[in-house]
Amino acid sequence: MKILVINTGSSSLKYQLLEMEKEKLLSKGLVERIGSEGSIVNYTIGNEKNKFQKDILNHTDAIKVVFDILTNPETGVIKDISEIQAVGHRVVHAGERYSGSVLITEDVVDALEECAFFAPLHNPANIKGIKACQLVLPDVPMVGVFDTAFHQTMPDYAYMYALPYEMYVKYKIRRYGFHGTSHRYVSQVASQLLGKKDSKIITCHLGNGASICAIRDGISIDTSMGHTPTGGLIMGTRCGDIDPALVPILENVEHLTAKQIDDVMNKKSGMLGVSGISNDFRDLEDALHNGNRRAKLALEMFDYRLKKFIGEYAIVLGGLDALVFTAGIGENDPETRYEACKGMEFMGIYLDEEKNAKTRSELAEISLPESKVKVYVIPTNEELMIARDTKEIIESMKKNSKKPDDELVMSN
Ligand code: ADP
């Protein structure tokens, strides 16, 4: 079965085409600057990377360009788009509506449109991607896989904010958590490595956006991001948790509007805001080694916050079997992993410093053999997880010979 995975942003579209028998990646790519002149198309077929520029006016045209790439008689990987048996879409926010992936029907699109209130930047873009695919592939079943779904298992005392209860009733203001597909994928790999399902795992997804998750027996019981992805850990340009009363203070002292404060907290804060240099850990570590004081402070703040969450989640889980690092920083930055594990021997975490220093972008156990808690680097693969969910839903749809307009939900 060939499955296309689509991840759309407001002006971008990422795709991967996978052959699911061997879970082999056939082609992947990224269309950027959709809607402006000279959109950029990057794609890989096999190991060959290609790039070209073209005016792509909207997401439907972007999908058509992707299909031209995939079916090109000389360089393509399929003869005809009819070989694509299903499409899996990454969607950011499903509110409290879905706790698993779902076959996309008109009702599902309506529900996701309602959830745009929660993710005004992301959901409308994701819906554009779904509609564009439906136009070009009207008869192909599609599945939605949501960033929030994995965390729907959090207990109410973990997801509620201590605001007036009516705020929850009226507006569904609560913690949702994000990066669920990544936390789910790496925790599944970790539990296979541990050789048991009844496990206590902490997964650290440390990319430009960063979150951490406490997972008991395969189920998310707490995560660091909140109602929006701004909460929790310190991130590339996001502040993470701050004293909420700072919002009206900023409004007064800097005369900022709500939108401007949102911009400060999401785009000008975090590692960039504190260091004044960059959101990228490679730049910050270079600056640190050149004696830059603010880069040092930003990195220390990041490590300190991360460590506090690890401790908190180990307590919430009542012990720990594995600590997992993933995403850009988690997979590639031994210094962050070292700082997170330093001084944690009392919790049974013993890092193999040599192995840690050598590990980049590969699956590895980086704890010492005597470490009670296994420490793993596990490269994330959200697209594969989306494709697996899509395959499972399509197969069960066929088995039950459901029509695509019956609602079909997969539990996590
Ligand atoms: P996102 O998907 O959230 O945009 P990624 O998971 O791709 O982010 O992570 C990007 C970040 O990973 C970069 O901003 C950088 O901080 C970090 N990163 C990538 N490569 C390295 C590296 N070799 N060493 C340290 N940090 C790295």
Short mmCIF file of C-alpha atoms and ligand atoms in Angstrom, two decimals:
data_model
loop_
_atom_site.label_atom_id
_atom_site.label_comp_id
_atom_site.label_asym_id
_atom_site.label_seq_id
_atom_site.Cartn_x
_atom_site.Cartn_y
_atom_site.Cartn_z
CA MET A 1 0.00 0.00 0.00
CA LYS A 2 1.38 3.43 -0.97
CA ILE A 3 0.48 6.23 1.41
CA LEU A 4 1.06 9.93 0.95
CA VAL A 5 1.64 11.95 4.12
CA ILE A 6 0.86 15.65 3.95
CA ASN A 7 1.75 18.39 6.43
CA THR A 8 0.58 21.86 5.40
CA GLY A 9 1.49 25.20 6.90
CA SER A 10 -0.02 28.56 5.89
CA SER A 11 2.50 28.93 3.04
CA SER A 12 4.19 25.55 2.95
CA LEU A 13 3.46 21.93 2.17
CA LYS A 14 5.61 18.97 3.23
CA TYR A 15 5.03 15.52 1.79
CA GLN A 16 6.33 11.98 2.07
CA LEU A 17 5.32 9.03 -0.07
CA LEU A 18 5.79 5.70 1.68
CA GLU A 19 5.48 2.09 0.53
CA MET A 20 3.98 0.48 3.61
CA GLU A 21 4.85 -3.18 3.02
CA LYS A 22 8.44 -2.42 4.06
CA GLU A 23 7.73 1.07 5.39
CA LYS A 24 10.06 2.39 2.72
CA LEU A 25 10.29 6.11 1.99
CA LEU A 26 9.95 6.61 -1.80
CA SER A 27 10.09 10.40 -1.98
CA LYS A 28 9.81 13.42 0.26
CA GLY A 29 9.78 17.15 -0.27
CA LEU A 30 8.82 20.63 0.81
CA VAL A 31 7.06 23.38 -1.13
CA GLU A 32 7.74 26.79 0.44
CA ARG A 33 6.36 30.28 -0.11
CA ILE A 34 3.07 29.11 -1.56
CA GLY A 35 1.07 32.15 -2.68
CA SER A 36 4.02 34.38 -3.46
CA GLU A 37 6.11 34.62 -6.62
CA GLY A 38 8.94 32.16 -6.94
CA SER A 39 7.79 29.42 -4.60
CA ILE A 40 10.58 27.00 -3.83
CA VAL A 41 10.22 23.25 -4.28
CA ASN A 42 12.73 20.92 -2.61
CA TYR A 43 12.37 17.20 -3.09
CA THR A 44 14.26 13.98 -2.70
CA ILE A 45 13.87 10.85 -4.75
CA GLY A 46 16.03 8.02 -3.45
CA ASN A 47 19.17 9.78 -2.26
CA GLU A 48 19.01 12.46 -4.91
CA LYS A 49 18.12 15.96 -3.75
CA ASN A 50 16.53 18.44 -6.19
CA LYS A 51 15.31 22.01 -6.03
CA PHE A 52 13.46 24.37 -8.40
CA GLN A 53 11.48 27.61 -8.37
CA LYS A 54 7.98 28.08 -9.73
CA ASP A 55 5.04 30.39 -9.08
CA ILE A 56 2.63 28.33 -6.98
CA LEU A 57 -0.50 30.25 -6.16
CA ASN A 58 -2.27 28.01 -3.68
CA HIS A 59 -2.20 24.66 -1.89
CA THR A 60 -4.13 22.90 -4.68
CA ASP A 61 -1.43 23.93 -7.17
CA ALA A 62 1.23 22.81 -4.67
CA ILE A 63 -0.36 19.34 -4.50
CA LYS A 64 -0.43 19.21 -8.31
CA VAL A 65 3.28 20.04 -8.39
CA VAL A 66 3.95 17.24 -5.90
CA PHE A 67 2.00 14.80 -8.10
CA ASP A 68 3.99 15.92 -11.18
CA ILE A 69 7.20 15.16 -9.26
CA LEU A 70 5.94 11.76 -8.12
CA THR A 71 4.69 10.69 -11.58
CA ASN A 72 7.42 12.21 -13.76
CA PRO A 73 8.13 9.48 -16.37
CA GLU A 74 11.91 9.84 -15.97
CA THR A 75 12.50 10.63 -12.32
CA GLY A 76 9.18 9.81 -10.63
CA VAL A 77 8.45 6.90 -8.30
CA ILE A 78 4.92 5.99 -9.41
CA LYS A 79 3.32 5.72 -12.85
CA ASP A 80 0.03 7.28 -11.94
CA ILE A 81 -1.50 9.04 -8.93
CA SER A 82 -4.07 6.24 -8.74
CA GLU A 83 -1.28 4.20 -7.10
CA ILE A 84 -1.72 6.38 -3.98
CA GLN A 85 -4.19 4.39 -1.90
CA ALA A 86 -4.61 6.77 1.00
CA VAL A 87 -3.48 10.14 2.32
CA GLY A 88 -2.58 10.86 5.94
CA HIS A 89 -2.79 14.49 7.06
CA ARG A 90 -1.06 16.00 10.05
CA VAL A 91 -3.49 18.30 11.85
CA VAL A 92 -2.41 20.32 14.86
CA HIS A 93 -5.51 20.69 17.02
CA ALA A 94 -8.49 18.44 17.53
CA GLY A 95 -9.55 19.98 20.85
CA GLU A 96 -11.38 17.43 22.99
CA ARG A 97 -13.05 15.99 19.90
CA TYR A 98 -10.58 13.23 18.93
CA SER A 99 -8.31 11.12 21.08
CA GLY A 100 -7.01 9.12 18.13
CA SER A 101 -6.58 9.35 14.39
CA VAL A 102 -9.71 9.44 12.30
CA LEU A 103 -11.02 8.84 8.79
CA ILE A 104 -11.70 12.28 7.32
CA THR A 105 -15.35 12.91 6.51
CA GLU A 106 -17.27 16.15 6.04
CA ASP A 107 -18.17 16.06 9.75
CA VAL A 108 -14.50 15.74 10.67
CA VAL A 109 -13.58 18.75 8.53
CA ASP A 110 -16.38 20.72 10.23
CA ALA A 111 -15.06 19.67 13.66
CA LEU A 112 -11.54 20.74 12.72
CA GLU A 113 -12.86 24.06 11.48
CA GLU A 114 -14.43 24.54 14.92
CA CYS A 115 -11.06 23.73 16.49
CA ALA A 116 -9.45 26.56 14.49
CA PHE A 117 -10.38 28.71 17.51
CA PHE A 118 -7.63 26.85 19.42
CA ALA A 119 -4.98 26.96 16.69
CA PRO A 120 -5.78 29.90 14.40
CA LEU A 121 -2.42 29.73 12.61
CA HIS A 122 -2.28 25.98 12.11
CA ASN A 123 -5.71 24.37 11.69
CA PRO A 124 -6.88 26.56 8.76
CA ALA A 125 -3.65 25.69 6.93
CA ASN A 126 -4.09 21.97 7.68
CA ILE A 127 -7.69 22.14 6.43
CA LYS A 128 -6.49 23.84 3.22
CA GLY A 129 -4.19 20.85 2.67
CA ILE A 130 -7.06 18.39 3.20
CA LYS A 131 -9.36 20.26 0.81
CA ALA A 132 -6.64 20.60 -1.83
CA CYS A 133 -6.02 16.84 -1.73
CA GLN A 134 -9.74 16.09 -1.86
CA LEU A 135 -10.02 18.19 -5.02
CA VAL A 136 -7.21 16.36 -6.77
CA LEU A 137 -7.89 12.87 -5.33
CA PRO A 138 -11.67 12.85 -4.77
CA ASP A 139 -11.96 9.08 -4.37
CA VAL A 140 -8.97 8.43 -2.16
CA PRO A 141 -9.63 7.94 1.58
CA MET A 142 -7.88 10.37 3.90
CA VAL A 143 -7.00 10.19 7.57
CA GLY A 144 -6.36 12.99 10.08
CA VAL A 145 -3.63 12.51 12.69
CA PHE A 146 -3.63 15.12 15.43
CA ASP A 147 -0.82 16.59 17.54
CA THR A 148 -3.15 16.87 20.51
CA ALA A 149 -4.77 13.40 20.36
CA PHE A 150 -2.12 11.43 22.28
CA HIS A 151 -2.48 13.71 25.31
CA GLN A 152 -6.27 13.33 25.60
CA THR A 153 -5.56 10.63 28.21
CA MET A 154 -4.25 13.21 30.71
CA PRO A 155 -6.36 13.18 33.88
CA ASP A 156 -8.48 16.28 34.56
CA TYR A 157 -6.36 17.34 37.54
CA ALA A 158 -3.39 17.49 35.14
CA TYR A 159 -5.06 19.29 32.25
CA MET A 160 -7.22 21.83 34.10
CA TYR A 161 -6.00 25.36 34.82
CA ALA A 162 -6.96 26.87 38.15
CA LEU A 163 -9.07 29.53 36.43
CA PRO A 164 -12.81 29.92 37.06
CA TYR A 165 -14.39 26.62 35.98
CA GLU A 166 -16.75 28.48 33.61
CA MET A 167 -13.74 29.34 31.43
CA TYR A 168 -13.40 25.63 30.76
CA VAL A 169 -17.12 25.12 30.23
CA LYS A 170 -17.54 28.14 27.94
CA TYR A 171 -14.31 28.12 25.96
CA LYS A 172 -12.71 24.74 26.66
CA ILE A 173 -9.70 26.54 28.10
CA ARG A 174 -7.47 23.76 29.42
CA ARG A 175 -4.13 22.16 28.68
CA TYR A 176 -4.03 20.07 25.48
CA GLY A 177 -0.35 19.41 24.79
CA PHE A 178 1.26 19.01 21.37
CA HIS A 179 3.93 16.95 19.54
CA GLY A 180 1.72 13.96 20.42
CA THR A 181 2.61 11.99 17.29
CA SER A 182 6.31 12.31 18.06
CA HIS A 183 5.96 11.43 21.76
CA ARG A 184 3.84 8.43 20.80
CA TYR A 185 6.31 7.23 18.15
CA VAL A 186 9.47 7.47 20.26
CA SER A 187 7.78 6.01 23.34
CA GLN A 188 6.65 3.01 21.29
CA VAL A 189 10.23 2.46 20.10
CA ALA A 190 11.49 2.87 23.68
CA SER A 191 9.00 0.36 25.05
CA GLN A 192 10.09 -2.13 22.34
CA LEU A 193 13.71 -1.56 23.39
CA LEU A 194 12.78 -2.06 27.04
CA GLY A 195 10.92 -5.21 26.03
CA LYS A 196 7.82 -4.33 28.05
CA LYS A 197 4.61 -2.42 27.64
CA ASP A 198 4.02 -1.60 31.31
CA SER A 199 6.74 1.02 31.34
CA LYS A 200 7.41 4.45 32.80
CA ILE A 201 8.95 6.65 30.13
CA ILE A 202 9.80 10.34 29.85
CA THR A 203 10.15 11.57 26.27
CA CYS A 204 11.90 14.88 25.55
CA HIS A 205 11.04 16.30 22.12
CA LEU A 206 13.62 19.06 21.89
CA GLY A 207 13.41 20.92 18.59
CA ASN A 208 12.83 24.57 17.88
CA GLY A 209 9.51 23.89 19.59
CA ALA A 210 10.09 21.67 22.63
CA SER A 211 7.95 19.60 24.95
CA ILE A 212 8.32 16.77 27.41
CA CYS A 213 5.87 13.99 28.17
CA ALA A 214 5.28 11.51 31.01
CA ILE A 215 4.06 8.19 29.58
CA ARG A 216 2.81 5.29 31.68
CA ASP A 217 2.06 1.96 29.95
CA GLY A 218 1.97 3.72 26.57
CA ILE A 219 -0.41 6.45 27.73
CA SER A 220 0.36 10.17 28.08
CA ILE A 221 -0.38 11.26 31.63
CA ASP A 222 1.18 14.71 31.50
CA THR A 223 2.98 16.98 29.07
CA SER A 224 4.59 20.38 29.27
CA MET A 225 2.82 22.38 26.55
CA GLY A 226 -0.54 23.81 27.51
CA HIS A 227 -3.59 25.30 25.83
CA THR A 228 -1.16 26.49 23.16
CA PRO A 229 2.39 25.40 22.27
CA THR A 230 3.81 28.47 24.07
CA GLY A 231 3.81 26.83 27.52
CA GLY A 232 6.28 24.55 29.28
CA LEU A 233 9.95 24.29 28.37
CA ILE A 234 12.00 27.24 27.17
CA MET A 235 12.15 27.01 23.35
CA GLY A 236 13.93 28.55 20.37
CA THR A 237 11.78 31.68 20.33
CA ARG A 238 8.98 30.83 22.80
CA CYS A 239 9.13 31.70 26.48
CA GLY A 240 7.53 28.53 27.90
CA ASP A 241 5.97 28.87 31.37
CA ILE A 242 6.04 32.39 32.80
CA ASP A 243 4.20 34.16 35.59
CA PRO A 244 0.82 34.87 33.94
CA ALA A 245 0.56 38.25 35.64
CA LEU A 246 3.44 39.42 33.44
CA VAL A 247 0.98 39.76 30.57
CA PRO A 248 -0.89 42.79 31.97
CA ILE A 249 2.43 44.19 33.24
CA LEU A 250 3.90 44.04 29.73
CA GLU A 251 0.74 45.62 28.41
CA ASN A 252 1.26 48.57 30.78
CA VAL A 253 4.98 49.14 30.65
CA GLU A 254 5.54 48.52 26.95
CA HIS A 255 2.05 49.63 25.81
CA LEU A 256 1.61 46.43 23.86
CA THR A 257 -1.60 44.96 22.47
CA ALA A 258 -2.60 41.33 23.12
CA LYS A 259 -1.38 40.44 19.62
CA GLN A 260 1.98 42.15 20.20
CA ILE A 261 2.46 40.37 23.53
CA ASP A 262 1.64 37.08 21.82
CA ASP A 263 4.31 37.92 19.24
CA VAL A 264 6.88 38.71 21.94
CA MET A 265 6.16 35.46 23.78
CA ASN A 266 6.21 33.27 20.65
CA LYS A 267 8.71 34.86 18.30
CA LYS A 268 11.06 37.04 20.32
CA SER A 269 11.54 35.13 23.55
CA GLY A 270 13.14 31.82 24.52
CA MET A 271 16.75 31.18 23.54
CA LEU A 272 16.70 34.04 21.03
CA GLY A 273 15.22 36.52 23.47
CA VAL A 274 17.56 35.74 26.35
CA SER A 275 20.76 35.39 24.31
CA GLY A 276 20.05 38.16 21.80
CA ILE A 277 22.00 35.97 19.35
CA SER A 278 20.00 33.09 17.90
CA ASN A 279 17.38 30.43 18.53
CA ASP A 280 19.73 27.77 17.16
CA PHE A 281 21.67 25.70 19.70
CA ARG A 282 24.65 25.40 17.34
CA ASP A 283 25.08 29.21 17.30
CA LEU A 284 24.51 29.42 21.04
CA GLU A 285 27.08 26.75 21.86
CA ASP A 286 29.63 28.45 19.56
CA ALA A 287 28.92 31.75 21.37
CA LEU A 288 29.21 30.03 24.77
CA HIS A 289 32.60 28.60 23.85
CA ASN A 290 33.66 32.11 22.80
CA GLY A 291 32.73 33.39 26.27
CA ASN A 292 29.36 34.97 25.52
CA ARG A 293 27.61 35.47 28.87
CA ARG A 294 24.03 35.68 27.60
CA ALA A 295 24.36 32.56 25.44
CA LYS A 296 25.61 30.77 28.57
CA LEU A 297 22.66 32.07 30.58
CA ALA A 298 20.12 30.99 27.92
CA LEU A 299 21.59 27.48 27.75
CA GLU A 300 21.70 27.19 31.54
CA MET A 301 18.08 28.31 31.77
CA PHE A 302 17.05 25.74 29.14
CA ASP A 303 18.88 22.90 30.90
CA TYR A 304 17.56 23.90 34.32
CA ARG A 305 13.93 23.99 33.15
CA LEU A 306 14.33 20.67 31.34
CA LYS A 307 15.81 19.05 34.42
CA LYS A 308 13.00 20.34 36.64
CA PHE A 309 10.42 18.79 34.30
CA ILE A 310 12.28 15.46 34.22
CA GLY A 311 12.29 15.36 38.03
CA GLU A 312 8.64 16.36 38.23
CA TYR A 313 7.57 13.70 35.72
CA ALA A 314 9.63 10.96 37.37
CA ILE A 315 7.66 11.72 40.54
CA VAL A 316 4.34 11.79 38.70
CA LEU A 317 5.17 8.41 37.13
CA GLY A 318 6.36 7.00 40.47
CA GLY A 319 9.67 5.88 38.99
CA LEU A 320 11.34 5.74 35.62
CA ASP A 321 12.41 3.03 33.16
CA ALA A 322 13.59 5.17 30.26
CA LEU A 323 14.46 8.75 29.39
CA VAL A 324 14.26 9.48 25.66
CA PHE A 325 15.74 12.37 23.67
CA THR A 326 14.44 13.24 20.21
CA ALA A 327 14.06 16.04 17.57
CA GLY A 328 16.76 18.48 16.37
CA ILE A 329 18.40 19.19 19.74
CA GLY A 330 17.55 15.88 21.41
CA GLU A 331 19.02 13.88 18.53
CA ASN A 332 22.04 16.05 17.74
CA ASP A 333 23.21 17.86 20.83
CA PRO A 334 25.26 15.80 23.32
CA GLU A 335 25.82 18.84 25.56
CA THR A 336 22.11 19.29 26.26
CA ARG A 337 21.69 15.55 26.93
CA TYR A 338 24.71 15.61 29.24
CA GLU A 339 23.39 18.60 31.19
CA ALA A 340 19.94 16.99 31.51
CA CYS A 341 21.40 13.78 32.95
CA LYS A 342 24.17 15.33 35.08
CA GLY A 343 23.74 14.74 38.82
CA MET A 344 20.79 12.39 38.28
CA GLU A 345 22.61 9.28 39.55
CA PHE A 346 20.44 9.42 42.70
CA MET A 347 17.50 8.65 40.36
CA GLY A 348 19.35 5.75 38.74
CA ILE A 349 20.44 7.66 35.62
CA TYR A 350 24.04 6.91 34.64
CA LEU A 351 25.01 8.41 31.28
CA ASP A 352 27.68 6.77 29.10
CA GLU A 353 29.48 10.04 28.38
CA GLU A 354 31.57 8.67 25.52
CA LYS A 355 28.62 7.16 23.75
CA ASN A 356 26.59 10.29 24.33
CA ALA A 357 29.34 12.47 22.81
CA LYS A 358 29.40 10.34 19.66
CA THR A 359 25.65 9.95 19.10
CA ARG A 360 24.01 12.12 16.45
CA SER A 361 20.76 11.46 14.54
CA GLU A 362 20.79 7.74 15.23
CA LEU A 363 19.03 5.29 17.48
CA ALA A 364 21.29 4.61 20.46
CA GLU A 365 21.27 3.61 24.12
CA ILE A 366 23.50 6.20 25.77
CA SER A 367 23.31 5.02 29.39
CA LEU A 368 25.86 2.77 31.08
CA PRO A 369 24.94 -0.94 31.41
CA GLU A 370 24.44 -0.51 35.19
CA SER A 371 22.05 2.43 34.73
CA LYS A 372 18.67 1.56 36.24
CA VAL A 373 17.06 4.08 33.91
CA LYS A 374 17.86 3.51 30.22
CA VAL A 375 18.69 6.68 28.32
CA TYR A 376 17.92 6.55 24.59
CA VAL A 377 18.36 8.79 21.59
CA ILE A 378 15.50 7.91 19.24
CA PRO A 379 15.14 9.86 15.98
CA THR A 380 11.51 10.87 15.67
CA ASN A 381 9.45 9.93 12.63
CA GLU A 382 6.06 11.60 12.76
CA GLU A 383 5.40 10.90 9.07
CA LEU A 384 5.83 7.16 9.55
CA MET A 385 3.46 7.27 12.53
CA ILE A 386 0.90 9.16 10.40
CA ALA A 387 1.30 6.60 7.59
CA ARG A 388 0.89 3.69 10.03
CA ASP A 389 -2.30 5.17 11.50
CA THR A 390 -3.61 5.82 7.99
CA LYS A 391 -2.89 2.24 6.91
CA GLU A 392 -4.55 0.83 10.02
CA ILE A 393 -7.70 2.90 9.57
CA ILE A 394 -7.97 2.18 5.85
CA GLU A 395 -7.48 -1.54 6.41
CA SER A 396 -10.09 -1.69 9.15
CA MET A 397 -12.42 0.36 6.92
CA LYS A 398 -11.98 -2.21 4.16
CA LYS A 399 -12.39 -5.11 6.56
CA ASN A 400 -15.64 -3.69 7.88
CA SER A 401 -16.44 -2.42 4.34
CA LYS A 402 -17.35 0.94 5.80
CA LYS A 403 -18.28 3.76 3.52
CA PRO A 404 -15.89 6.72 3.90
CA ASP A 405 -18.65 8.84 5.44
CA ASP A 406 -19.02 6.61 8.49
CA GLU A 407 -16.93 7.98 11.35
CA LEU A 408 -14.00 5.71 12.12
CA VAL A 409 -11.71 6.56 14.98
CA MET A 410 -8.57 4.78 16.11
CA SER A 411 -7.65 4.79 19.76
CA ASN A 412 -4.02 5.58 20.54
P1 ADP B 1 11.31 22.09 14.53
O1 ADP B 1 10.82 20.86 13.81
O2 ADP B 1 10.65 22.36 15.84
O3 ADP B 1 11.47 23.30 13.68
P2 ADP B 1 13.81 20.59 14.76
O4 ADP B 1 13.38 19.38 15.48
O5 ADP B 1 14.16 20.46 13.32
O6 ADP B 1 12.80 21.78 14.99
O7 ADP B 1 15.08 21.20 15.54
C1 ADP B 1 15.73 22.33 15.07
C2 ADP B 1 16.73 22.79 16.13
O8 ADP B 1 17.62 21.71 16.44
C3 ADP B 1 17.64 23.90 15.66
O9 ADP B 1 17.05 25.17 15.84
C4 ADP B 1 18.85 23.70 16.55
O10 ADP B 1 18.65 24.43 17.75
C5 ADP B 1 18.86 22.23 16.88
N1 ADP B 1 19.94 21.49 16.19
C6 ADP B 1 19.94 20.95 14.96
N2 ADP B 1 21.12 20.36 14.69
C7 ADP B 1 21.90 20.53 15.80
C8 ADP B 1 23.24 20.16 16.17
N3 ADP B 1 24.02 19.48 15.34
N4 ADP B 1 23.68 20.52 17.39
C9 ADP B 1 22.89 21.22 18.23
N5 ADP B 1 21.63 21.59 17.95
C10 ADP B 1 21.14 21.25 16.76
#
